[in-house]
């Protein structure tokens, strides 16, 4: 009888030892818990949708932290939210979408918002135009493009497989073309490359990554980025804002906003809405 009890006790102790997690398992569990705690919370409310008679949770494609207590405008084709006013006072005048044709398909690359120092724009419009026209004119857009009024374009990536190499190619085509139009038909590859040339081609920008290009008085064009990259396989986290480039060039500053407000803009509706915002300044 005593031997049987000893056997049972020995087996029980063995099972308890075997069931305890190993040191490696402990480390993995700690990392998993940390990853779970580090996950950014969704800024868009989840929606319950019904599919095949079953209810499931539907979350937005792009989850981007919103700036607290600030009104936002949503770009309708992407669902990306843009604050209507920045900390430095610049105001949102238009939102739009940059699409790119890949293998005949129109791929959504990024949503964008165009901000400006509206007080300075108001002064510019009233001085140069005087009375408000019935509708936005080419002269109005050109005044904005040529001016050194403070402006900023915020891009929020929505295409999930974007690489920095693709971004650079887009700049070569779009910005390079604008420089050529404003430079008497002459290309300037060196100037084009100054905006993103120093960034590694290997960087991948997940949906939600932000690029901001700011034009400051004196024709200073600064590019700043905040990437969202993959961490621990499936968890996203934010890298802090990083200044990518800072270039003083009138031609580059004019050419950049020419891509959005010139004769062949990336989003015609966004350009028209920007024009209507200019009319409201008179």
C-alpha angles and dihedrals in degrees: 000000000000089000092054092052090050090051092051091046092049093049092047091052090048092052091049091051093048093049093055113100117250122240090257091052090049090055092049091049091050091051092048091051091048091049091050091051092046095054111118113243118242115260094199119070115250116245127215111225129181120233123176089345093306127108120230137168117259119197128189118269093237120038110195127169111250123219107256121252094359124120114243138201119216122222098227100212094054105022090232115150123222124191110242091223133031128217091255092055099257112143131218110250101171145358128208150154132255111213128185128199110234117176089341094308124116103233120194106232105172144341115231141196125203115214130185145172093260095190090060091044090051090053090048095049095046093046098046103029103025106188120042113256121226091254137003113290134207088246091060094052092046091052090056093046093049097042127092092224111141112265138163134197116203117199121194113194115232099167106092099209101049118142127195088244089061090048090053092049089051089053091048090055102037104031093033090054092049092050089051092051093049095040101061094268094306122130122223108193093171091058092045092053093052092078098060104357097110096055120099115254089219094070113109119206115211122205109288096037112136131217119185124192114192128191112204128191109282091045095276112160116199125185120202129178139197112191128200109207135176118269128182091004101291109018121100125212135175126250113214120258112284127192106233100182143346118199131174106213131131092202093050093047092049093044094051096058090037086071089065103030103028132096095286106032125183090241117022094193091053090052091050091050090050088052091052090052088054091054090054089060094067 
